[in-house]
Amino acid sequence: MMPLIAITSLQTPPLVTDAKLAALPAHPRLLATKAELEAAKRKPENKAFLDGLLARAETLSKKPVVLPERGGQWPHWYACKTHGARLKTESPTRHVCPVDGQVYTGWPYDDVPLLAEHNDWASALRDLGLAYQLSGERRYAQKAREILLAYAVKYPGYAYHDKDGKTGTGGGKVGPQTLDEAVWLIPMAQGADLVWETLSESERATLKTDLFFPAAEVIRKHKMGVHNIQCWKNSAVGLVALLYGDKALLAEAIDDPERGLQRQLREGITDDGPWYEGAWSYHFYTMSALAPLMEAGYHAGLPLYSGTLGERYKKLYLAAIRMALPGGQLPAFNDSNAATAMSNPLYETAFVRFQDPQLALPLTTSPRKTLPAFLAGAPPLPATASQTLPSEVFAAVGYAYLRAPGATLILKYGPHGGGHGHADKLNTVFFAGGKTLLDDPGTSVYGIPAHLGWYKTTLAHNTFVQAETNQAPATGRLLDFKTGTGWAAALADAGAAYEGTTLQRAAFLLGSDTAVFVDHAEQKAPGLLDLAIHPSFEPKSWLMQPGDVQSLPDKPGYRYLQAAKQTSSFSSYTDSSGFALSLVPLTTPTRYVIATGMGKSSEDRVPILLARTVEKSARWVWAIAPRGTTLTARTRGEEVLVEVNTPGKRSWQLRVTATTLDVK
Ligand SMILES: [Zn+2]
Ligand SMILES: [Zn+2]
């Protein structure tokens, strides 16, 4: 029998070999090769981008190179503690909240803009290098060289620091995290590569010993597994390796069995295609992290776009198309804000490398005047018919997608999503009538209390909350999934979200504008249970509903609710959008709380309805549907039977058991 280690190495043979290193193409070879740049330059449709680039290089070539005296700080600090709003930089020591004018000064605020300055110098270097290659103007290369040598002087003296001002592993010199160091180092290496031919041997050696290898070392000594940050680090280290033709460094970036590019592609990209962290912001962030090394490796002759590695990588791009809401937006699940593949310039590169017409869709909304479009040559796009995506289950990430023309309902039941996950099993997003009617508020910058206090809490989501506490990280199960003419439905449970409690949701999309939910909770013992519903309705009118002023506990999520009222009855509320929220309690007594929670910021108030009970067993049937829709529901043994009627439309009979559902 073969030892395990041999099996592992068979699965991931090293791509970096002596033969590949011996056959590296001439510089430039990281961002683009000379041949690619020549071809890009000749394309008439690239003229606007080229003119813009040369104008920028002309300005930069006259700018004195004065690098910051120290490294920068964490951008997540740069928000008002009260409002979560991003601060405005009025001077190097004056950082102002745009909502209330509060002034922040000193550490860490003064240092955050310095990180942006470092990144600006890195982009300037890359742009000057590109402009030199495309125009042959030596003064652009001269300025690029000046930036590089200035960093070689400054970099050794920058203090190693992290976001809390300490010196533990994971910090950096230019930025407070190895992530920041890597994000900065990538365009630095690309820029050096573009002007390589103008640098002397001794300058290359100085840059190696005083800048590129020490920066790679800062990044390398912080070791992570499969993670978006490790992808940035691999790209930075891999680009430095390819800049100097260093085999050991390149092998580490690509073939390291714990954290190399190969493992990131094989294990970080789920079978459904989304990056495993489950947040679309990180999905696109990881795409940006992987792309520089994919391209540089491709130029170096590594077969990254072919075989199983290439298939995995392509899935990453296809997923963001297949899992979009109508119009292309992706749900703001986990630590993500609204995100979309539409117009994302990385699809330019993916489209030319894979030649798959599906990958062209996001480019149809792009003006295609980006660097990736320029380098890829902005080839003509195939005619893409706008087609309705099917209802389907993404089992690896745990989303059931119910779809109709112009409508999508998503039931989220899958894995937690690691450190960026939210405790939101059975959370639901519903889009119909041109807008999101049930939404996830997404996330905030991480430096403010609302991140943990609201956005990551269970209460902030359209799901169950037991005893006013967050669900535990859990993985639920899909119990049933069916589609028929004009409808789709899914039934899922919440796994071990609350120890000893069973939570189930049956979700139905009927026609293209009606969402019906049959929710069921079986608690271990009688106790407080809330069903939280966040309809994206107009908040002022929502709060006009009658009720007694209610104070809510100082607990995660609950402390962010405002204008709370309690009432003993709720049956239906119609919003000015024409959509109504209806609820039929099959459990009595049910009390209700009407309030607002937070949307994209503390100022963005979103209605919330809490249905509350203390019964051991609770069932509620509710719907978001056009005005006038009536909902009747009853139990028959363990079954729930629901009838849905909308004036002028067909009626629906729904049946839900503990393991199945059906529609007639
Ligand atoms: Zn403020
Ligand atoms: Zn969330």
XYZ file of C-alpha atoms and ligand atoms in Angstrom:
666
model
C 0.000 0.000 0.000
C 1.247 3.438 -0.890
C 2.034 5.765 2.002
C -0.325 8.721 2.339
C 2.357 11.260 1.571
C 2.920 9.744 -1.859
C -0.797 9.915 -2.643
C -0.879 13.589 -1.678
C 2.069 14.432 -3.867
C 0.503 12.485 -6.744
C -2.605 14.632 -6.472
C -0.669 17.873 -6.652
C 2.500 17.395 -8.664
C 4.747 20.450 -8.448
C 4.378 22.842 -11.358
C 7.605 24.687 -10.635
C 10.510 22.733 -12.131
C 14.110 23.466 -13.100
C 13.086 23.226 -16.745
C 10.403 25.912 -16.319
C 12.841 28.188 -14.504
C 15.460 27.699 -17.200
C 12.922 28.652 -19.863
C 11.518 31.823 -18.253
C 10.691 34.410 -20.906
C 12.528 37.742 -20.994
C 11.292 40.702 -18.916
C 8.643 42.016 -18.798
C 6.786 38.825 -17.873
C 4.645 39.544 -14.804
C 1.775 41.851 -15.764
C 2.263 41.317 -19.486
C 4.893 40.264 -22.000
C 6.416 42.528 -24.634
C 4.399 40.742 -27.308
C 1.134 41.288 -25.401
C 1.951 44.949 -24.877
C 2.785 45.416 -28.564
C -0.508 43.794 -29.571
C -2.472 45.877 -27.057
C -0.847 49.065 -28.300
C -1.879 48.400 -31.904
C -5.589 47.935 -31.114
C -7.555 51.053 -32.102
C -10.139 50.389 -29.340
C -7.316 50.666 -26.792
C -6.414 54.220 -27.756
C -8.469 55.950 -25.044
C -6.884 53.858 -22.298
C -3.406 54.369 -23.731
C -3.865 58.141 -23.981
C -5.048 58.255 -20.369
C -2.114 56.151 -19.198
C 0.449 58.299 -21.007
C -1.102 61.498 -19.645
C -0.925 60.033 -16.123
C 2.698 59.007 -16.653
C 3.542 62.486 -17.905
C 2.145 64.019 -14.694
C 3.847 61.404 -12.524
C 7.182 61.932 -14.258
C 7.196 65.506 -12.890
C 6.161 64.574 -9.351
C 8.957 64.643 -6.745
C 9.387 61.264 -5.065
C 8.767 61.848 -1.354
C 7.804 58.596 0.340
C 5.968 58.523 3.690
C 8.274 58.504 6.707
C 6.530 55.443 8.136
C 4.165 52.611 7.297
C 0.387 52.977 7.172
C -2.504 51.768 9.304
C -5.639 49.614 9.009
C -8.355 51.196 6.813
C -11.036 49.646 9.049
C -10.059 52.124 11.796
C -11.036 54.974 9.516
C -14.706 55.299 10.456
C -16.769 57.334 12.907
C -17.303 55.336 16.103
C -20.887 56.615 16.315
C -22.027 56.512 12.699
C -19.786 53.980 11.041
C -19.323 56.504 8.234
C -15.959 56.618 6.502
C -13.890 59.599 7.691
C -12.774 62.394 5.381
C -9.100 63.357 5.394
C -8.938 67.130 5.820
C -5.247 67.238 6.744
C -2.588 64.737 7.843
C -3.868 65.109 11.429
C -7.547 65.954 10.919
C -10.015 63.185 10.029
C -13.681 64.156 10.041
C -16.989 62.269 10.269
C -19.190 63.432 7.363
C -22.368 62.902 9.446
C -21.713 64.937 12.610
C -18.372 66.628 11.935
C -16.607 64.870 14.811
C -12.834 65.204 14.424
C -10.493 62.265 14.925
C -6.747 62.812 15.234
C -3.542 61.035 16.287
C -2.858 57.301 16.080
C -4.221 55.265 14.329
C -6.164 57.833 12.272
C -3.122 59.834 11.122
C -1.493 56.675 9.782
C -4.411 55.295 7.745
C -3.984 57.735 4.816
C -0.285 56.775 4.679
C -1.221 53.268 3.568
C -3.104 54.784 0.625
C -0.018 56.904 -0.154
C 2.161 53.796 -0.290
C -0.336 52.099 -2.574
C -0.448 55.204 -4.770
C 3.334 55.053 -5.176
C 3.119 51.383 -6.117
C 0.452 52.087 -8.776
C 2.465 55.061 -9.995
C 5.475 52.783 -10.435
C 3.439 50.237 -12.397
C 1.827 52.927 -14.579
C 5.196 54.526 -15.312
C 6.585 51.114 -16.224
C 3.672 50.429 -18.544
C 3.938 53.872 -20.114
C 7.660 53.325 -20.682
C 7.046 49.982 -22.387
C 4.285 51.412 -24.563
C 5.963 54.684 -25.529
C 9.690 54.027 -25.184
C 9.991 57.306 -23.227
C 13.061 56.899 -20.982
C 11.948 59.569 -18.526
C 9.043 57.369 -17.432
C 11.510 54.573 -16.694
C 13.749 57.081 -14.897
C 10.925 58.108 -12.569
C 10.011 54.469 -11.967
C 13.643 53.760 -11.085
C 13.622 56.741 -8.708
C 10.582 55.333 -6.858
C 12.180 51.888 -6.625
C 15.499 53.170 -5.296
C 13.739 55.505 -2.842
C 11.938 52.478 -1.413
C 15.223 50.550 -1.226
C 16.510 53.368 1.001
C 13.375 53.730 3.153
C 12.042 50.178 3.443
C 14.700 48.759 5.810
C 13.929 51.566 8.285
C 10.144 51.203 8.353
C 9.053 49.787 11.712
C 7.412 46.386 11.772
C 3.897 46.928 13.203
C 0.387 45.504 13.292
C -3.033 47.171 13.402
C -2.901 47.508 17.182
C 0.578 49.022 17.133
C 2.170 45.782 18.321
C 4.868 43.710 16.636
C 3.360 40.203 16.490
C 3.420 37.922 13.433
C 1.027 38.990 10.720
C 2.093 42.629 10.814
C 4.022 44.451 8.123
C 6.252 47.421 7.454
C 4.452 49.370 4.739
C 1.078 48.312 6.162
C -0.195 46.807 9.433
C -0.861 43.344 7.992
C 1.003 40.972 5.692
C -2.088 41.407 3.526
C -1.328 45.114 3.067
C 2.327 44.362 2.426
C 1.308 41.910 -0.304
C -1.270 44.208 -1.923
C 1.410 46.903 -2.142
C 4.221 44.583 -3.250
C 2.358 43.170 -6.286
C 2.326 46.392 -8.374
C 5.823 47.172 -7.047
C 7.113 43.921 -8.573
C 5.090 44.445 -11.764
C 6.516 47.963 -12.097
C 10.110 46.820 -11.544
C 9.597 44.091 -14.142
C 8.376 46.627 -16.710
C 11.528 48.780 -16.347
C 13.893 45.860 -15.620
C 15.815 46.390 -18.860
C 16.689 49.957 -17.792
C 18.101 48.958 -14.384
C 21.796 48.192 -13.884
C 22.961 44.892 -12.375
C 23.893 46.660 -9.152
C 20.528 48.429 -8.950
C 18.741 45.100 -9.388
C 20.922 43.657 -6.621
C 20.199 46.577 -4.278
C 16.474 46.284 -4.919
C 16.699 42.580 -4.185
C 18.523 42.875 -0.855
C 16.934 46.079 0.467
C 13.389 45.917 -0.884
C 11.954 42.889 -2.647
C 13.395 40.000 -0.666
C 12.933 41.640 2.763
C 9.320 42.462 1.825
C 8.772 38.877 0.659
C 10.287 37.726 3.966
C 7.833 39.863 5.998
C 5.030 38.183 4.075
C 6.438 34.632 4.162
C 7.016 34.368 7.890
C 3.286 34.754 8.497
C 1.932 31.361 7.468
C -1.757 30.781 6.785
C -3.718 27.943 5.201
C -6.464 28.254 2.606
C -7.482 31.909 2.908
C -7.988 34.969 0.721
C -5.083 36.703 2.474
C -2.758 33.805 1.690
C -3.713 34.224 -1.986
C -2.502 37.833 -1.892
C 0.672 36.690 -0.169
C 1.278 33.936 -2.725
C 0.885 36.423 -5.548
C 3.285 38.911 -3.962
C 5.935 36.295 -3.170
C 5.412 34.526 -6.503
C 5.851 37.767 -8.448
C 9.073 38.590 -6.590
C 10.231 35.036 -7.359
C 9.472 35.432 -11.064
C 11.076 38.878 -11.098
C 14.372 37.353 -9.941
C 13.898 33.829 -11.306
C 14.094 32.334 -7.800
C 12.922 28.731 -7.890
C 12.565 28.120 -4.136
C 10.392 31.201 -3.640
C 8.257 30.387 -6.665
C 7.769 26.784 -5.578
C 6.622 28.022 -2.180
C 4.099 30.425 -3.722
C 2.653 27.860 -6.106
C 3.345 24.327 -4.902
C 3.488 24.550 -1.097
C 1.112 21.748 -0.015
C -0.226 23.780 2.924
C -0.768 27.168 1.347
C 0.476 27.415 -2.239
C -1.617 28.627 -5.174
C -2.456 25.061 -6.187
C -4.010 24.277 -2.819
C -5.916 27.574 -2.782
C -7.483 26.738 -6.148
C -8.262 23.119 -5.303
C -9.613 23.661 -1.805
C -10.543 27.334 -1.478
C -12.897 27.239 -4.454
C -15.962 25.189 -3.544
C -17.545 22.649 -5.887
C -20.218 25.261 -6.636
C -17.602 27.880 -7.468
C -17.886 30.454 -4.667
C -14.799 31.059 -2.572
C -15.333 29.053 0.640
C -15.505 32.090 2.940
C -19.085 32.559 1.732
C -19.040 36.343 1.306
C -19.145 37.791 -2.192
C -16.861 40.706 -1.275
C -14.194 38.150 -0.370
C -14.973 36.121 -3.459
C -14.092 39.077 -5.690
C -11.248 40.067 -3.384
C -9.817 36.566 -3.810
C -10.242 36.802 -7.590
C -8.139 39.979 -7.459
C -5.605 38.184 -5.262
C -5.220 35.158 -7.525
C -5.131 36.965 -10.880
C -1.596 38.478 -10.728
C 0.067 35.107 -10.082
C -2.212 33.263 -12.524
C -1.105 35.663 -15.263
C 2.577 35.775 -14.310
C 2.610 31.983 -13.970
C 0.915 31.654 -17.349
C 3.603 33.854 -18.924
C 6.185 31.591 -17.286
C 4.664 28.575 -19.033
C 2.914 27.047 -16.005
C -0.323 25.222 -16.974
C -2.517 27.162 -14.549
C -5.451 27.808 -16.873
C -5.741 24.201 -18.046
C -6.666 20.862 -16.506
C -8.376 20.613 -13.135
C -6.699 23.777 -11.816
C -8.065 25.791 -14.711
C -11.537 24.257 -14.316
C -11.582 25.226 -10.638
C -10.450 28.740 -11.393
C -13.087 29.175 -14.098
C -15.796 28.077 -11.645
C -14.865 31.017 -9.438
C -15.807 33.326 -12.308
C -18.926 31.456 -13.410
C -20.368 31.244 -9.879
C -20.744 35.000 -9.542
C -22.811 34.964 -12.736
C -24.936 31.912 -11.904
C -25.706 32.992 -8.339
C -26.739 36.571 -9.071
C -30.109 38.157 -8.422
C -31.996 39.592 -11.423
C -29.883 42.501 -12.680
C -26.615 40.920 -11.587
C -26.350 41.921 -7.909
C -25.249 39.246 -5.457
C -26.774 38.914 -1.989
C -24.814 40.588 0.841
C -24.442 37.360 2.822
C -21.814 37.067 5.587
C -19.114 39.752 5.746
C -20.020 41.150 2.350
C -21.662 44.230 1.010
C -23.613 44.245 -2.216
C -21.320 42.944 -4.931
C -21.617 42.037 -8.579
C -19.686 40.403 -11.388
C -21.170 42.924 -13.819
C -18.471 45.207 -15.281
C -15.754 43.495 -13.228
C -12.618 43.942 -15.381
C -11.084 40.642 -14.214
C -13.548 38.945 -16.565
C -11.558 40.451 -19.467
C -8.604 38.233 -18.615
C -10.744 35.199 -17.811
C -12.645 35.581 -21.091
C -9.512 35.591 -23.272
C -7.763 32.820 -21.354
C -10.747 30.430 -21.330
C -12.513 31.593 -24.519
C -15.824 30.701 -22.844
C -18.704 32.915 -24.061
C -20.438 32.602 -20.658
C -17.640 34.682 -19.159
C -18.453 37.594 -21.462
C -21.748 38.509 -19.759
C -20.241 40.786 -17.058
C -18.358 42.698 -19.766
C -21.560 43.683 -21.570
C -22.101 46.472 -19.021
C -18.456 47.566 -18.941
C -17.031 50.514 -20.886
C -13.945 48.244 -21.224
C -11.420 51.012 -20.630
C -9.612 49.205 -17.814
C -6.080 47.845 -17.541
C -7.227 44.204 -17.875
C -9.322 45.167 -20.931
C -6.303 46.920 -22.429
C -3.996 43.958 -21.813
C -6.549 41.394 -22.995
C -7.135 43.443 -26.107
C -10.885 43.917 -25.479
C -11.962 41.283 -28.014
C -15.500 41.532 -29.428
C -18.138 39.994 -27.175
C -20.396 37.168 -28.317
C -24.110 37.943 -28.484
C -25.446 37.043 -25.046
C -29.164 36.538 -24.745
C -30.422 37.596 -21.336
C -31.872 34.351 -20.097
C -33.601 33.509 -16.852
C -31.373 31.342 -14.716
C -32.953 28.115 -13.416
C -34.011 27.261 -9.887
C -31.191 25.211 -8.429
C -29.423 24.060 -5.305
C -25.808 24.982 -4.638
C -25.115 22.132 -2.259
C -21.462 22.850 -1.467
C -22.199 26.341 -0.165
C -25.749 25.552 0.962
C -28.053 27.887 -0.930
C -31.367 26.914 -2.484
C -32.192 29.319 -5.325
C -35.860 29.570 -6.288
C -36.274 31.485 -9.521
C -38.864 32.907 -11.882
C -38.515 35.619 -14.531
C -37.487 38.757 -12.604
C -37.597 37.024 -9.221
C -35.199 35.109 -6.994
C -35.671 33.723 -3.506
C -32.597 32.362 -1.728
C -32.723 30.096 1.317
C -29.341 29.926 3.074
C -28.741 26.768 5.079
C -25.118 25.742 4.430
C -21.723 25.954 6.143
C -21.032 28.890 8.449
C -18.318 30.485 6.284
C -15.368 30.585 8.681
C -14.339 33.849 10.316
C -16.397 35.891 7.881
C -19.589 33.891 8.433
C -22.753 35.279 10.006
C -24.910 33.294 12.444
C -27.855 33.231 10.041
C -29.034 29.703 9.280
C -32.301 29.760 7.272
C -31.727 33.408 6.375
C -33.643 34.436 3.279
C -33.193 37.041 0.565
C -36.084 37.746 -1.800
C -35.940 39.860 -4.950
C -39.052 40.623 -7.014
C -40.723 43.547 -8.739
C -37.334 45.139 -9.480
C -36.166 45.343 -5.863
C -34.906 43.326 -2.938
C -37.885 42.842 -0.610
C -36.106 40.774 2.035
C -32.456 41.638 2.375
C -29.333 40.944 4.381
C -27.854 44.207 5.722
C -24.376 42.999 4.743
C -21.502 44.284 6.822
C -19.762 47.433 8.014
C -16.115 48.329 8.384
C -14.723 46.055 11.086
C -13.467 48.770 13.442
C -16.909 49.854 14.731
C -19.150 48.246 17.389
C -22.038 47.629 14.964
C -20.009 45.023 13.090
C -20.267 42.481 15.897
C -23.198 44.221 17.595
C -25.535 44.218 14.598
C -24.296 42.918 11.257
C -22.988 39.564 12.467
C -25.908 38.913 14.828
C -28.687 36.462 14.112
C -31.302 39.162 14.742
C -30.037 41.200 11.778
C -31.189 38.386 9.461
C -34.519 36.984 8.298
C -34.514 33.961 10.588
C -35.129 32.567 14.091
C -33.528 33.883 17.279
C -33.762 31.841 20.464
C -33.555 33.481 23.913
C -32.281 36.737 22.359
C -28.909 35.102 21.673
C -27.039 34.428 18.451
C -27.180 31.089 16.717
C -24.035 28.996 17.008
C -21.996 28.491 13.828
C -23.751 25.527 12.244
C -24.417 23.727 8.991
C -28.034 23.010 8.117
C -29.515 20.494 5.696
C -31.700 20.727 2.651
C -34.623 18.360 3.251
C -36.591 18.875 0.059
C -36.395 20.856 -3.169
C -39.061 20.835 -5.856
C -40.008 22.849 -8.912
C -43.169 22.874 -10.999
C -44.896 25.077 -13.533
C -44.679 28.603 -12.150
C -43.302 27.630 -8.744
C -40.241 26.410 -6.875
C -39.856 25.398 -3.240
C -37.223 24.335 -0.730
C -37.330 22.943 2.801
C -34.276 23.174 5.054
C -33.297 22.874 8.688
C -30.807 24.903 10.705
C -28.666 22.023 11.986
C -27.259 22.655 15.458
C -27.796 26.427 15.396
C -29.367 26.082 18.856
C -28.446 22.965 20.803
C -31.465 20.694 21.195
C -33.775 22.865 19.098
C -35.044 22.022 15.626
C -35.619 24.941 13.266
C -37.139 24.440 9.831
C -38.180 26.725 7.024
C -40.154 25.852 3.911
C -39.795 28.584 1.291
C -42.013 28.881 -1.781
C -41.683 31.142 -4.792
C -45.104 31.273 -6.464
C -45.353 32.986 -9.827
C -42.793 35.761 -10.067
C -43.831 37.950 -7.135
C -45.003 35.860 -4.182
C -42.811 34.380 -1.462
C -44.428 32.200 1.204
C -42.689 30.747 4.247
C -43.781 27.987 6.582
C -41.565 28.198 9.666
C -41.404 25.653 12.452
C -39.412 25.607 15.699
C -39.315 22.774 18.250
C -37.504 23.925 21.366
C -36.042 21.676 24.042
C -38.205 23.460 26.602
C -40.597 26.424 26.605
C -38.657 29.688 26.232
C -38.463 32.918 24.300
C -38.258 32.479 20.543
C -38.300 35.247 17.928
C -38.897 35.075 14.214
C -37.206 38.151 12.700
C -38.471 39.528 9.379
C -36.848 42.563 7.734
C -39.041 43.717 4.830
C -37.380 46.451 2.728
C -40.377 48.740 3.208
C -40.597 52.487 3.764
C -39.773 52.848 7.501
C -41.772 55.956 8.515
C -45.147 54.495 7.557
C -44.143 51.122 8.980
C -43.669 52.741 12.375
C -47.157 54.336 12.225
C -48.674 50.946 13.066
C -50.347 50.866 16.486
C -48.673 49.362 19.538
C -47.314 50.073 23.004
C -43.834 51.488 23.387
C -41.531 48.635 24.183
C -37.978 48.682 25.496
C -35.703 45.956 24.237
C -32.808 44.313 26.050
C -29.203 45.474 25.785
C -28.221 42.361 23.841
C -26.478 41.655 20.505
C -28.691 42.968 17.746
C -31.578 44.042 19.999
C -29.754 47.136 21.227
C -29.696 48.452 17.641
C -33.488 48.353 17.199
C -35.257 51.712 17.369
C -38.807 52.968 17.925
C -39.959 49.550 19.126
C -43.658 48.945 19.803
C -45.368 45.816 21.006
C -48.731 44.577 19.835
C -50.758 41.438 20.371
C -51.923 41.166 16.779
C -50.477 41.481 13.314
C -51.980 40.089 10.155
C -50.912 42.193 7.197
C -49.129 45.415 6.299
C -49.001 46.899 2.794
C -46.059 49.053 1.758
C -46.166 51.920 -0.756
C -44.296 49.595 -3.150
C -47.501 47.553 -3.482
C -46.025 44.563 -1.675
C -47.492 43.353 1.598
C -46.168 41.346 4.525
C -48.767 38.915 5.879
C -48.419 36.554 8.804
C -50.601 33.780 10.166
C -49.592 32.466 13.593
C -50.296 28.775 14.093
C -48.962 29.173 17.612
C -50.743 31.175 20.262
C -50.042 33.340 21.978
C -47.756 35.186 19.572
C -46.794 38.763 20.390
C -45.251 41.140 17.886
C -42.592 43.825 17.996
C -42.651 46.496 15.297
C -39.425 48.504 15.045
C -36.577 49.416 12.726
C -33.132 47.897 12.507
C -30.024 48.971 10.622
C -29.516 48.653 6.883
C -26.322 49.775 5.157
C -25.550 52.265 7.968
C -26.998 53.495 11.273
C -28.977 56.135 9.323
C -30.482 53.570 6.973
C -33.496 52.316 8.928
C -35.125 49.094 7.767
C -38.446 47.838 9.180
C -38.362 44.745 11.348
C -41.207 42.551 12.569
C -40.533 40.160 15.420
C -43.038 37.386 16.009
C -42.400 36.231 19.597
C -43.565 33.253 21.576
C -42.536 31.315 24.662
C -44.148 28.068 23.503
C -42.008 24.961 23.163
C -43.393 24.381 19.690
C -43.939 27.320 17.329
C -45.241 27.598 13.768
C -45.737 30.678 11.664
C -46.791 31.072 8.046
C -45.933 34.353 6.374
C -45.638 35.896 2.949
C -44.254 38.807 1.002
C -46.702 39.183 -1.847
C -48.603 41.727 -3.946
C -51.255 43.820 -2.188
C -54.493 41.923 -1.623
C -52.923 38.469 -1.383
C -54.609 36.396 1.299
C -53.008 33.640 3.271
C -54.918 30.964 5.154
C -53.140 28.240 7.056
C -53.958 25.341 9.352
C -52.282 22.283 10.771
C -53.468 18.730 10.164
C -51.479 16.423 12.412
C -47.849 17.148 11.592
C -48.723 18.795 8.279
C -49.208 22.470 7.587
C -51.662 23.331 4.820
C -51.636 26.789 3.281
C -53.833 28.443 0.701
C -52.616 31.527 -1.137
C -54.987 33.724 -3.139
C -54.157 36.839 -5.114
C -57.065 38.650 -6.826
C -57.062 37.899 -10.548
C -54.405 35.193 -10.293
C -54.430 31.455 -9.764
C -54.606 30.193 -6.199
C -52.041 27.885 -4.641
C -52.315 25.035 -2.144
C -49.134 24.335 -0.220
C -48.402 21.363 1.990
C -45.423 21.034 4.324
C -44.449 18.070 6.488
C -41.341 17.571 8.613
C -39.441 16.254 5.591
C -41.277 17.211 2.415
C -43.271 19.925 0.740
C -45.605 20.182 -2.202
C -47.564 22.679 -4.276
C -50.909 22.279 -6.030
Zn -20.054 60.589 13.308
Zn -25.361 38.861 7.208
